Tab-separated table of C-alpha atoms in Angstrom:
chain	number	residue	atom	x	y	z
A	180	UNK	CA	-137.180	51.887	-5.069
A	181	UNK	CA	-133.394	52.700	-6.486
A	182	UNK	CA	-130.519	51.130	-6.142
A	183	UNK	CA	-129.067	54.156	-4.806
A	184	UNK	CA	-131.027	53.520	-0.831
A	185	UNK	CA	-129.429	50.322	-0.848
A	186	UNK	CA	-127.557	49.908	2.288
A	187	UNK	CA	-125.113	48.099	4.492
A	188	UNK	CA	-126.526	47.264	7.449
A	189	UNK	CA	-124.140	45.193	9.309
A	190	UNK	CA	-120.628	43.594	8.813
A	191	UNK	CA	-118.963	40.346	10.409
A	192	UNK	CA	-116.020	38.053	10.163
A	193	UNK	CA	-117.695	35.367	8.843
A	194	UNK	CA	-116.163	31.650	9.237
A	195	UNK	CA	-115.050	29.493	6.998
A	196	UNK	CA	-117.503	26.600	7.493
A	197	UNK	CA	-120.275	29.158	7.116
A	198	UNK	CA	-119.451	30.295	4.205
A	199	UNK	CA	-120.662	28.961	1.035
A	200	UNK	CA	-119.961	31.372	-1.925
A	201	UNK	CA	-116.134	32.128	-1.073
A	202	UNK	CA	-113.236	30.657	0.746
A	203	UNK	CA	-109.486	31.197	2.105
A	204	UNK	CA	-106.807	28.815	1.616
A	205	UNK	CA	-103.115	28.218	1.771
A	206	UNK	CA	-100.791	27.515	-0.066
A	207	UNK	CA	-97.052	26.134	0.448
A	208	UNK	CA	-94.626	26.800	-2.175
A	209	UNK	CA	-91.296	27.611	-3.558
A	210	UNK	CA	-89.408	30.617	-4.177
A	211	UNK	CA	-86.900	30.726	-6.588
A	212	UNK	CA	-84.278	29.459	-4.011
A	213	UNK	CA	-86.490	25.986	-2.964
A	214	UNK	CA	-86.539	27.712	-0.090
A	215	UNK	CA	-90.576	26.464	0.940
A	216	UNK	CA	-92.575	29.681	2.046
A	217	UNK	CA	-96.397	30.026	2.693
A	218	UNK	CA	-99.326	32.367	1.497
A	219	UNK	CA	-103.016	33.555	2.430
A	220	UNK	CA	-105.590	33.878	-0.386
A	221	UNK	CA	-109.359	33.695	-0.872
A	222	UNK	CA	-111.335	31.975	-3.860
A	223	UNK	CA	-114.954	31.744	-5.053
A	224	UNK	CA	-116.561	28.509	-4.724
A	225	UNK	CA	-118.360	28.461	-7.479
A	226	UNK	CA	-116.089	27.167	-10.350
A	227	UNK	CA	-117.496	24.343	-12.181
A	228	UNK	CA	-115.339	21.819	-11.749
A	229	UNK	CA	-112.735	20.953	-14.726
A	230	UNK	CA	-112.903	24.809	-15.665
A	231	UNK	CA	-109.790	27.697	-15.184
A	232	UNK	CA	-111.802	30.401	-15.170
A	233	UNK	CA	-114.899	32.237	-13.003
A	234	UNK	CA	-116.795	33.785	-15.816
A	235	UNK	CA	-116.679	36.990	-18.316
A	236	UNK	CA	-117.051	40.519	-18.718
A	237	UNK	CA	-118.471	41.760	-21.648
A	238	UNK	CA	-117.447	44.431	-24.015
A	239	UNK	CA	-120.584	44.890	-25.422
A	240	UNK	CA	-120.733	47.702	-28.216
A	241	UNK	CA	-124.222	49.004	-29.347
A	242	UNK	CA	-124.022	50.109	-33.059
A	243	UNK	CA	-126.608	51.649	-34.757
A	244	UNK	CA	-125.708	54.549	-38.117
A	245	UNK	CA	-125.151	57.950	-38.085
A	246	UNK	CA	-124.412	57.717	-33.936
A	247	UNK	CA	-121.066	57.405	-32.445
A	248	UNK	CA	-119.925	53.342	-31.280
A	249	UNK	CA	-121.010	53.381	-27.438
A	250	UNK	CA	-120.088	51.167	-24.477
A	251	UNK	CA	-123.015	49.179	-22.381
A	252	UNK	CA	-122.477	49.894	-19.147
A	253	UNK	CA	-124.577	48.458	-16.036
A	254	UNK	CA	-125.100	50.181	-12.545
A	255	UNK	CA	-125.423	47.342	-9.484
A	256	UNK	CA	-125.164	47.571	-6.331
A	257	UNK	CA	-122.223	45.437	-4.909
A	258	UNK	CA	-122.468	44.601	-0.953
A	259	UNK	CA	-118.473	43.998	-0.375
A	260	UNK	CA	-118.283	47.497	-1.229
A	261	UNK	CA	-121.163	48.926	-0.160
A	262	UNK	CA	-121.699	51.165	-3.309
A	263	UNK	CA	-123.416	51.055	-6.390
A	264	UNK	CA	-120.743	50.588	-9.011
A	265	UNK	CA	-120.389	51.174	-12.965
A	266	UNK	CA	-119.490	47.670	-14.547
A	267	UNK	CA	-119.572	45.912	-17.817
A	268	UNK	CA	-122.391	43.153	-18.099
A	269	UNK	CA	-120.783	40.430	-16.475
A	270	UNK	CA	-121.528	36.992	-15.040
A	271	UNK	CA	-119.900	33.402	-13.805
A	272	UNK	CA	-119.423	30.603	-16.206
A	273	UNK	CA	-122.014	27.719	-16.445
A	274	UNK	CA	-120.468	24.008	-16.604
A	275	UNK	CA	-120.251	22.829	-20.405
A	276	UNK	CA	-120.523	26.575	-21.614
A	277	UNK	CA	-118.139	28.388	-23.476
A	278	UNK	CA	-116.899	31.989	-22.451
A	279	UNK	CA	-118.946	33.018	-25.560
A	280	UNK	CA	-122.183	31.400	-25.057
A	281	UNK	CA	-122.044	32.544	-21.327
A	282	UNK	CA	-121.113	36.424	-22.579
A	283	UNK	CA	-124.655	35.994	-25.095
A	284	UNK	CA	-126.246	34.236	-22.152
A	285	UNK	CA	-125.614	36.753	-19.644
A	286	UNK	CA	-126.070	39.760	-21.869
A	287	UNK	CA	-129.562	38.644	-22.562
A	288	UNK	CA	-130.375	38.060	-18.781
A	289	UNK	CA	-129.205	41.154	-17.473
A	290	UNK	CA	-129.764	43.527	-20.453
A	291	UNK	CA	-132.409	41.852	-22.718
A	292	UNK	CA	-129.967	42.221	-25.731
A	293	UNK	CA	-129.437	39.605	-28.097
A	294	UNK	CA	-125.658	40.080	-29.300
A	295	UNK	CA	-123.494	38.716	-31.766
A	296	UNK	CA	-119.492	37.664	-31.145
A	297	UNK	CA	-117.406	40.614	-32.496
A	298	UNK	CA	-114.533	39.949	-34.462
A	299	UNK	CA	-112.038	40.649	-31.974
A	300	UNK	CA	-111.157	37.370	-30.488
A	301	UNK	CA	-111.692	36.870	-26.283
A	302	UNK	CA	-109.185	38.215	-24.192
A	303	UNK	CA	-106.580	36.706	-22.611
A	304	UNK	CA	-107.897	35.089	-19.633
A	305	UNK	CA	-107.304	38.263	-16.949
A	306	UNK	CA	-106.342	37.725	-12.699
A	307	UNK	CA	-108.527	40.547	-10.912
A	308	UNK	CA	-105.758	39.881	-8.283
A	309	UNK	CA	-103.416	37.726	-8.415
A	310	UNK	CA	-101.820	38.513	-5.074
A	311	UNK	CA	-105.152	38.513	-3.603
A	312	UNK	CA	-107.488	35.604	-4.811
A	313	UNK	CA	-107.333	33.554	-7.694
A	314	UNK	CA	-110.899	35.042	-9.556
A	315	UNK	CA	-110.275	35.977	-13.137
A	316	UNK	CA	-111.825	36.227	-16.295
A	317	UNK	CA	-112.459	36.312	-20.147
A	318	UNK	CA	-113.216	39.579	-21.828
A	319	UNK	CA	-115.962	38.707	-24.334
A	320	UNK	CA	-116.298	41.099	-27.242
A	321	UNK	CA	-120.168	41.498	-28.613
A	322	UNK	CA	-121.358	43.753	-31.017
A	323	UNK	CA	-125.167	45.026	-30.600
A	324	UNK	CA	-127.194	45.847	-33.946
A	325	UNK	CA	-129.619	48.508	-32.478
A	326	UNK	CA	-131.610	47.824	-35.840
A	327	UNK	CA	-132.572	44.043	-35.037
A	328	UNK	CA	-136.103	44.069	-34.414
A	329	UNK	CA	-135.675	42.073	-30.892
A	330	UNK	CA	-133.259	44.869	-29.774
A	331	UNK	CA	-135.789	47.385	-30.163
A	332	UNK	CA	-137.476	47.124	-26.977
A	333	UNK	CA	-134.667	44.958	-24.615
A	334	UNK	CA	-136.138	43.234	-21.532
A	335	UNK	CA	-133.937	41.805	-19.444
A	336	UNK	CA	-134.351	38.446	-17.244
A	337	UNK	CA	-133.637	39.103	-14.106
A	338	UNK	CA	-133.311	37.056	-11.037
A	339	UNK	CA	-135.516	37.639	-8.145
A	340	UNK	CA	-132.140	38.998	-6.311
A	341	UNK	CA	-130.871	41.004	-9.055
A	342	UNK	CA	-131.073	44.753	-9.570
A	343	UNK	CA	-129.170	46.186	-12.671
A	344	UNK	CA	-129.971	48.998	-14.212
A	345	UNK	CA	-127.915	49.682	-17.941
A	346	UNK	CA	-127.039	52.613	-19.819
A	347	UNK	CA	-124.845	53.572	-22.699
A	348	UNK	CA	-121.707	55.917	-22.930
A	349	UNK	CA	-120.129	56.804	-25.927
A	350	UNK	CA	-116.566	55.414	-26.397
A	351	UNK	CA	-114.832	58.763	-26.667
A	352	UNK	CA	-116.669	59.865	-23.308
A	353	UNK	CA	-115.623	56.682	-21.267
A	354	UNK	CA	-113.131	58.106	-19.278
A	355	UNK	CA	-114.700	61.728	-18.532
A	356	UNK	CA	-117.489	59.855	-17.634
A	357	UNK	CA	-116.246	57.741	-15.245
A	358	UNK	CA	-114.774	60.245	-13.754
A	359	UNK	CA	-118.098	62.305	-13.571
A	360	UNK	CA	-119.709	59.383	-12.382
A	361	UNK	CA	-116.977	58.966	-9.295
A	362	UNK	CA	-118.306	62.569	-8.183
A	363	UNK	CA	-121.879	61.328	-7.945
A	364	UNK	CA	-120.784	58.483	-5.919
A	365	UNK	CA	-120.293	55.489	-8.111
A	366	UNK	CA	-117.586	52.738	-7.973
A	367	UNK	CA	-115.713	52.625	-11.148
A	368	UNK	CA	-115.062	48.468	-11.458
A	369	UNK	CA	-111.763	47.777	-12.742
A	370	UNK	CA	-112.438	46.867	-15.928
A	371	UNK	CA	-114.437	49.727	-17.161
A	372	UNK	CA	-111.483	52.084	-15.456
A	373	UNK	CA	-109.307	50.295	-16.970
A	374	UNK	CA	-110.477	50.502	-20.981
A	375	UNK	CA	-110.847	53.941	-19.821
A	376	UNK	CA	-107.130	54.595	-18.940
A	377	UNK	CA	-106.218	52.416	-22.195
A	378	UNK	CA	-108.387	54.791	-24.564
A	379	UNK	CA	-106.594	57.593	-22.734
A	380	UNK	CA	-103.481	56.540	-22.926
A	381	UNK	CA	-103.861	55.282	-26.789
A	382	UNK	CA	-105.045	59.463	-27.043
A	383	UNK	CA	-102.547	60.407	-25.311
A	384	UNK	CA	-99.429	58.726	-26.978
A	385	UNK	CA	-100.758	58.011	-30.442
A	386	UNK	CA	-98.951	54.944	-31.231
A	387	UNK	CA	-101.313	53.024	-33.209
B	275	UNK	CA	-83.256	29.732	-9.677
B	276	UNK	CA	-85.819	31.506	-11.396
B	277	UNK	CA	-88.971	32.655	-11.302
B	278	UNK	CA	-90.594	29.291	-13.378
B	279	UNK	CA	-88.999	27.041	-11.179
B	280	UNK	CA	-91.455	27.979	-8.428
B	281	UNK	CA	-93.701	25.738	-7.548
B	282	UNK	CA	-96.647	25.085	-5.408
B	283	UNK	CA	-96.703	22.232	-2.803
B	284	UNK	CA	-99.862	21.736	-1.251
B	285	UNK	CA	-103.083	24.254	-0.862
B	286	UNK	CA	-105.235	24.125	1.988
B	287	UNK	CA	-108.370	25.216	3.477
B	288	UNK	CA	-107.348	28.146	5.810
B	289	UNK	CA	-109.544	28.965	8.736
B	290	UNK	CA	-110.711	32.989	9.639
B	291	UNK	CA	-108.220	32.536	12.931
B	292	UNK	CA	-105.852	31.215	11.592
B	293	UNK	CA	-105.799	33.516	8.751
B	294	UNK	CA	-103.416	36.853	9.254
B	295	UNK	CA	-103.447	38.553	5.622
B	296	UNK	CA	-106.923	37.472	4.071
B	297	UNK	CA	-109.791	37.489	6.179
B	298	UNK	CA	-114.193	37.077	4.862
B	299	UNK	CA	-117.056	39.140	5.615
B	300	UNK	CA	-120.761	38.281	5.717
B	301	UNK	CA	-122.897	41.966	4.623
B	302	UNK	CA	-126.275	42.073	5.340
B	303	UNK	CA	-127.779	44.982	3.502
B	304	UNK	CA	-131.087	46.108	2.132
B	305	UNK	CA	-132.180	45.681	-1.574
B	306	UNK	CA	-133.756	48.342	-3.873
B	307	UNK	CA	-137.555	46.666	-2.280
B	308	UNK	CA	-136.035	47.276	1.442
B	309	UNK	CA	-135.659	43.922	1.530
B	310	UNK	CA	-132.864	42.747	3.698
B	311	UNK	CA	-130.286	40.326	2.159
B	312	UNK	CA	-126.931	38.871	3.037
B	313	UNK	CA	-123.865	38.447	0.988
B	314	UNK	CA	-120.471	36.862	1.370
B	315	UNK	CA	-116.902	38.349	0.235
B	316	UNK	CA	-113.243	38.390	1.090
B	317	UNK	CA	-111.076	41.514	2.265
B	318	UNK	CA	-107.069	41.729	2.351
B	319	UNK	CA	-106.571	42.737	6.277
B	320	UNK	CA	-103.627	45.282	5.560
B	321	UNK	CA	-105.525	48.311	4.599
B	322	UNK	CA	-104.341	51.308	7.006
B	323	UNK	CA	-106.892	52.684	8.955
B	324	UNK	CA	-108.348	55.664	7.897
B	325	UNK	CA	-107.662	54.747	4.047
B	326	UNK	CA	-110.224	54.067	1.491
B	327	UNK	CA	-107.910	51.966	-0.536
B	328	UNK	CA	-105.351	49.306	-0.533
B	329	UNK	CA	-102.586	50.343	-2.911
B	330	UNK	CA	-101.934	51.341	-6.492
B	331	UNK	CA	-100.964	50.185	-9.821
B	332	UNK	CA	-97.908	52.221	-11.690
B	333	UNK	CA	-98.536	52.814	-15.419
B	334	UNK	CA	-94.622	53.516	-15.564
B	335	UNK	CA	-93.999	54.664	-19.096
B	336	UNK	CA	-90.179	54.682	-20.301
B	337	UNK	CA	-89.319	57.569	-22.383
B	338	UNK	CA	-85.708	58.076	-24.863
B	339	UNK	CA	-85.255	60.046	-27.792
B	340	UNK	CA	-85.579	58.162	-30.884
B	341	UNK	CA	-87.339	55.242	-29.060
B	342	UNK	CA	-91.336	53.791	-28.826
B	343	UNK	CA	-92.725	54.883	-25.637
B	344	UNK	CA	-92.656	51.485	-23.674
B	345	UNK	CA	-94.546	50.217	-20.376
B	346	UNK	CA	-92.471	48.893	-17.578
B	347	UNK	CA	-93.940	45.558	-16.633
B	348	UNK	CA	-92.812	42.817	-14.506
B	349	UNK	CA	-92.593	38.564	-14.096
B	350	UNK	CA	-93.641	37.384	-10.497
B	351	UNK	CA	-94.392	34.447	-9.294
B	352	UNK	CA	-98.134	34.340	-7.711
B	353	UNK	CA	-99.513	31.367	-4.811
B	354	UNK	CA	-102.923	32.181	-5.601
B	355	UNK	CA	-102.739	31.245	-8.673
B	356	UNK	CA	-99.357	28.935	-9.312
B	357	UNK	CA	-98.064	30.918	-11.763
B	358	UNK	CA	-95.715	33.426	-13.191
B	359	UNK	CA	-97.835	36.623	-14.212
B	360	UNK	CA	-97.326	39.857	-15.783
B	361	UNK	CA	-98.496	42.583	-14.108
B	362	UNK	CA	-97.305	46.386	-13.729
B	363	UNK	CA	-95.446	48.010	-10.948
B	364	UNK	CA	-97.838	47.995	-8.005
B	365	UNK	CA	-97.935	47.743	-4.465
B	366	UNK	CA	-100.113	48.652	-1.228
B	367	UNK	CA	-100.182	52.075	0.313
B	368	UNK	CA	-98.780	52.943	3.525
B	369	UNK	CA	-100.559	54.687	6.586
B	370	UNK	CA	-99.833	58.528	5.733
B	371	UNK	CA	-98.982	58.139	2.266
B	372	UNK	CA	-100.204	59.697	-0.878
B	373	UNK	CA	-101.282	56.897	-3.791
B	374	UNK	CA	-98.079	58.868	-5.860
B	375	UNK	CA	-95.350	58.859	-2.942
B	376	UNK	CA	-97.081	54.921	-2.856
B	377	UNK	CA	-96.648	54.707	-6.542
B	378	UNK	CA	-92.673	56.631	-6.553
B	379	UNK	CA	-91.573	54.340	-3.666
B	380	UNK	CA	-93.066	51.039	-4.974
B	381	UNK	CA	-91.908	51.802	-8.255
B	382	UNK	CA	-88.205	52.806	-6.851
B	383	UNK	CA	-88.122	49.819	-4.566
B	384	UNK	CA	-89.478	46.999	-7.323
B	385	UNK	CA	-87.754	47.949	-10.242
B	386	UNK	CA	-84.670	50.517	-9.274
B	387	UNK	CA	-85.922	53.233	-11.635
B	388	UNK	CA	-86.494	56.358	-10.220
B	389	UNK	CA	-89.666	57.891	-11.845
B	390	UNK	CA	-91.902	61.103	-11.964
B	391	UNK	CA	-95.368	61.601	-11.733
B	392	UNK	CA	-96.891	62.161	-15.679
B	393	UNK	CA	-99.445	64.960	-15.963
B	394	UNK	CA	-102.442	62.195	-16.431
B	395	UNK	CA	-104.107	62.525	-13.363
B	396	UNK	CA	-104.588	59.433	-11.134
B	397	UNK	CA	-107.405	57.139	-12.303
B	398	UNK	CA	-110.480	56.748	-10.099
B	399	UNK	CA	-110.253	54.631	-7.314
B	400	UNK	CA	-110.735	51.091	-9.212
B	401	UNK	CA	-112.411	47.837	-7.840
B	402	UNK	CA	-111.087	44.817	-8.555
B	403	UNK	CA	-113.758	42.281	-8.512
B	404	UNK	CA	-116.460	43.770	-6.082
B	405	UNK	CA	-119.124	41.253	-6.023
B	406	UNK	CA	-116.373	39.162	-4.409
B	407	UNK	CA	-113.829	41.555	-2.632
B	408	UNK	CA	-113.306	45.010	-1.382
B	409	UNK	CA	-109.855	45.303	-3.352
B	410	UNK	CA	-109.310	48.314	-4.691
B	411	UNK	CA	-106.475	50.171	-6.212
B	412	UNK	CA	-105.699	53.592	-8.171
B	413	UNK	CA	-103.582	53.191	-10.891
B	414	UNK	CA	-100.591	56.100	-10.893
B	415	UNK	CA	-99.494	57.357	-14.288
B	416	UNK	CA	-95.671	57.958	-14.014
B	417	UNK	CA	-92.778	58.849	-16.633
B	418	UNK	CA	-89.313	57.534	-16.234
B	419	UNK	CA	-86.622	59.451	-18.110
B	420	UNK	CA	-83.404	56.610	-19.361
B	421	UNK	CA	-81.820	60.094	-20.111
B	422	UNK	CA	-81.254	60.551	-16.037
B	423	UNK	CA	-77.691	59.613	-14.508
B	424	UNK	CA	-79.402	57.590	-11.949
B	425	UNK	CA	-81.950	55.764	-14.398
B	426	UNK	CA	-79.100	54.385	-16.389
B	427	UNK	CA	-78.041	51.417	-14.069
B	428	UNK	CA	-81.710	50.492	-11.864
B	429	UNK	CA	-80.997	48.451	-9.164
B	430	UNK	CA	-84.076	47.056	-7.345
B	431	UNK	CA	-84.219	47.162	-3.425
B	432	UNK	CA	-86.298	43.757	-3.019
B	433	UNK	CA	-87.116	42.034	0.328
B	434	UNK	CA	-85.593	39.340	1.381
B	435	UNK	CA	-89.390	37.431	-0.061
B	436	UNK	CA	-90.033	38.952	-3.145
B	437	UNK	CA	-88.812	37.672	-6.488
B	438	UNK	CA	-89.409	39.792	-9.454
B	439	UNK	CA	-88.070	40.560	-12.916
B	440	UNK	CA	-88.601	43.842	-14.806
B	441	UNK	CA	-89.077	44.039	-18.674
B	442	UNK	CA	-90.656	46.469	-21.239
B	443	UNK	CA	-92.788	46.608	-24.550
B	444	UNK	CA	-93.457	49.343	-26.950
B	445	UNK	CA	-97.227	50.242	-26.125
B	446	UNK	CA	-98.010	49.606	-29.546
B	447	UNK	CA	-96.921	45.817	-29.367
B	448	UNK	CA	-98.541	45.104	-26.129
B	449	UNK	CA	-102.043	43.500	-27.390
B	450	UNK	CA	-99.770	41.228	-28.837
B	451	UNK	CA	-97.427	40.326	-26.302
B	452	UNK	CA	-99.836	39.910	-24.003
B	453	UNK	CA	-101.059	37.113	-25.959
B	454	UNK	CA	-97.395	35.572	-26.841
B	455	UNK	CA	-96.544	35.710	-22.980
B	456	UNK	CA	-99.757	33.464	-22.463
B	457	UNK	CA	-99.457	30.876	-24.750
B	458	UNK	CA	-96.063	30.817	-23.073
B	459	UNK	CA	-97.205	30.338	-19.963
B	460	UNK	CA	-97.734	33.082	-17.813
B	461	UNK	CA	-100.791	34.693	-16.215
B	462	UNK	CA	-101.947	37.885	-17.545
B	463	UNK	CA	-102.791	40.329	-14.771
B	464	UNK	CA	-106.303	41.847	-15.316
B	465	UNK	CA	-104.526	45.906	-15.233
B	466	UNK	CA	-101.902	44.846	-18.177
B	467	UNK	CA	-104.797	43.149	-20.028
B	468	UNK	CA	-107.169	45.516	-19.976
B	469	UNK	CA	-104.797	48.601	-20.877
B	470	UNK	CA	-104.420	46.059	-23.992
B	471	UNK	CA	-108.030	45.472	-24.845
B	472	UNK	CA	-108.198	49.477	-24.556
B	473	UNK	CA	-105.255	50.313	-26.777
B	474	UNK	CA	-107.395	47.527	-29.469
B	475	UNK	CA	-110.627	49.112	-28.745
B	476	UNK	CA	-108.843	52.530	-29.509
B	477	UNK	CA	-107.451	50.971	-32.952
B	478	UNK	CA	-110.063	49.300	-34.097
B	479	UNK	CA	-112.346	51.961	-33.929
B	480	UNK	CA	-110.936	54.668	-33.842
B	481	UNK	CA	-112.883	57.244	-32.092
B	482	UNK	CA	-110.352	59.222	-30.273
């Protein structure tokens, strides 16, 4: 029992009327001209209604003295790719919930960690891709006090069809280690390759 | 004419035959218990055959003496979502291409500038949102010199349907442009907000 034998074992085109957790649609519009042109695009269905936004990843940040400030990381597998894949705690917003409450909500499900709201506000609300589909998210910033007493021994909630399995990298190792983790066969998700390339860069140029 | 005027018209429910760009996928796969499950996600249907990927992102870097180092980003407007957003160079790869030549040409064709590949490596292959889609991208790390002949007046070689504008800021001001540009209005593409929450991350703690 790993996540790493999970397997694909068949793909179809699958029809719009039977599908019930994502969509296509069209939409007419106009270009800069007025001239009218059309588009393809796919959505979840699963945004509460009245709401502009899917749900949140969470920068989650385990702190605990004399140890360097690491990243919570999950590993999951992910069917549309057919891989496991290295991704922030994550999950889709609840109707009447704030992007906060569903980053603490979801952190304790899938990791058993009770967090706390960091200081650095939310995120701008981020398209995965924006050509694409219309998903997108807030980046929820949570700060873990590894000396809580309920943090000691995290059990997380899981649904009867999840499988996560979390770990912790160091934030000066993110980006070697998602590239070691590439070789073994992981997805990188975006995000997580992404605040990789942004620590690398910030090395890199030194401009703050 | 300009890029806010656009508008869109009407949105639709688009069925899989009718559908030529965007197409879904029902996976049935086996869980960690050998338990077989299904799952349902979208897929763009211009991937070249053979490729593991559908395009790349440009992290396109403008360098001059006596200057911040600046990222090239861009305003275009996006059906999926209805709005203007900011996102970085970026485009989809073509059959027989390498993700740089993608990344030169794209970045050549979009924005006029003619660019050379930086001595970051590539970053992994990068998934956009994979418990929804397949999308996937590498994100190209390329310098453009303002000292060249042929960098000084960029002329852009768009299609007759694409619209975009090209604009920089210092990497040290883009956390908080980011944030200006959406209270302005525009969408905030998930790569150019995430390279911000990085270059934060990176600040605030200060680990590199």
């Amino acid at each position: 029992m790993s996540l790493e034998s999970c397997k694909v074992v068949w793909t179809a085109p699958l029809k719009l009327e039977d599908a019930k957790w994502v969509k296509l649609v069209k939409t007419v519009y106009t270009d800069p001209n007025s001239k009218t042109r059309d588009w393809e695009s796919a959505e979840r269905c699963t945004r509460p209604a009245g709401v502009d936004y899917d749900g949140v990843g969470i920068v989650a940040i385990l702190e605990r003295p004399g140890t360097p400030p690491a990243l919570l990381l999950q590993k999951q597998f992910r069917p549309p790719i057919g891989k496991v894949t290295i991704e922030v705690p994550a999950g889709l917003v609840d109707a009447n919930e704030t992007a906060e409450e569903c980053a603490l909500r979801e952190l304790y499900e899938e990791t058993g960690y009770r967090g706390e709201i960091a200081d650095t506000d939310k995120s701008c609300l981020m398209f995965n891709d924006p050509g694409m589909c219309n998903t997108n998210l807030h980046m929820v910033h949570v700060k873990i006090d590894l000396e809580r007493e309920e943090n000691k021994n995290p059990q997380p909630q899981l649904e009867e069809n999840e499988f996560i399995e979390s770990f912790t990298v160091p934030l000066k190792d993110l980006y070697t280690e998602c590239r070691r983790l590439e070789k073994e066969g992981y997805a990188i998700d975006a995000r997580v390759g992404t605040l990789a390339e942004g620590f690398e860069i910030a090395r890199k140029w030194r401009f703050s």
